[in-house]
Amino acid sequence: MSARGSVPEATVARLPLYLRSLLALAGEGNTTVSSEQLAGAAGVNASKVRKDLSYLGSYGTRGVGYDVEYLIFEMSRELGLARERSVIIAGAGNLGQALANYNGFTDRGFPVAGIIDADEAKVGKMVSGVRVYAVADLPQLADGHPGCIGVVATPASVAQEVVDRFVEAGISSVLNFAPSVVSAPKGVTVRQVDLALELQVLSFYAGRNEAGRKIPRRVIGN
Amino acid sequence: MSARGSVPEATVARLPLYLRSLLALAGEGNTTVSSEQLAGAAGVNASKVRKDLSYLGSYGTRGVGYDVEYLIFEMSRELGLARERSVIIAGAGNLGQALANYNGFTDRGFPVAGIIDADEAKVGKMVSGVRVYAVADLPQLADGHPGCIGVVATPASVAQEVVDRFVEAGISSVLNFAPSVVSAPKGVTVRQVDLALELQVLSFYAGRNEAGRKIPRRVIGN
DNA sequence: GGTTGTGAACAAATTCACAGCG
DNA sequence: CGCTGTGAATTTGTTCACAACC
């Protein structure tokens, strides 16, 4: 398939996984990788890797595999990682501070441009090297970092309001950590991460496993 | 459908969303809710709500809707939230401390039982009200909190090792924040949360949106 | 020989549409 | 009449299996 037909969502969600694996493989000195190897590293199966890569129109070499450096290049380009994207965090509370302090963002190419907070007492302070700005400063901050990503780390009660402000400031990518459903106009992408939700899902399966274990106490031949 | 056939994964992932919405609705004094309303609150569509609820075998009343309290009860039961589950965090670094400090876990019924860390200098210290334990203390800590959930907040390089230790200690639910694919024996559920991955996915769509915007500069009638 | 790229088969998830019931 | 519950239709995602190619 030749590059520009829309890439399935499920595939998009796996691209960063492949990229991460490829970077690791490159670090180990591999110059070439088969779909089988890449699948192993990314924790998926080989046909999936081949299908996914085929959506990017990337070319491997039959009988050989994919060129690691070339794939990294292609994939970074697809993911828009050539261009740096800053992150603006809304909410200087627990989670906001944690995220500002979290190296994972900066390390992987998403520097934190600032934190905005409604609490005047916090404005002007530094939180692990990141300045806290007033809500009124958001438009200016966003302008200074074109293509930046807004991160919602406020209580759920104000999440929608924050998203609206982000959108007004011209931000079109939002990562929402608040446990609340938010809406945004078309053209704005919102992704939701709810930490407690993940725990609840685990709890569901834990219940099933434990319940399941009750009956087959001593199964013959297992 | 009558309760015990396996609930589809996609449905399981939405149950906490419904529960959250139901709690909000109950808080507003609603005693009854239609699939349409619940769908609105949870940000999905009504048929999905009905299908999902039907997997739980929950009964609504035709012409009326669902009883809010009853649904909350049923859903909490399904999610195993009657029983409290503690969380044990591995890694007292940036992210680990942030998570320990994050009220979102405790507030929603997942108290943090402790942090384990390989660094002897940190052992015995308190991190926002949570004690740091040595790795050797893990089995005991896990025993003291049956059905607990292990959270990996270490560097990727040791994530697999940590998961192995969790499993040895009898933990069968793991939430992995390290950007690395980990494997675990059958019967152990692992969920992956990669914060930078979310940003990369946003970056992908941002690129598409921006590229798309290049051409229709001034669209008539929009 | 080995590995990709991809149609075709299969499976999962979503949406439609309406019968059934309060 | 209004709303649920669910089969059927559709869409999306995964896996298979193999021809094409290096």
CSV table of C-alpha atoms (C1' of nucleotides) in Angstrom, one decimal, chain A residues 1 34-35 50 60 62-63 66, chain C residues 1-8:
chain,number,residue,atom,x,y,z
A,1,MET,CA,0.0,0.0,0.0
A,34,SER,CA,12.9,-9.0,10.4
A,35,SER,CA,9.2,-8.7,11.1
A,50,ARG,CA,4.1,-6.5,8.5
A,60,GLY,CA,11.5,-3.9,3.6
A,62,ARG,CA,12.2,-9.7,0.9
A,63,GLY,CA,14.5,-12.3,2.2
A,66,TYR,CA,13.8,-3.9,7.2
C,1,DG,C1',16.4,-20.2,1.4
C,2,DG,C1',14.3,-16.5,3.8
C,3,DT,C1',11.3,-12.8,4.3
C,4,DT,C1',8.1,-9.4,2.7
C,5,DG,C1',3.6,-7.7,1.2
C,6,DT,C1',-1.1,-8.7,0.7
C,7,DG,C1',-5.5,-10.8,-0.6
C,8,DA,C1',-8.7,-13.8,1.8
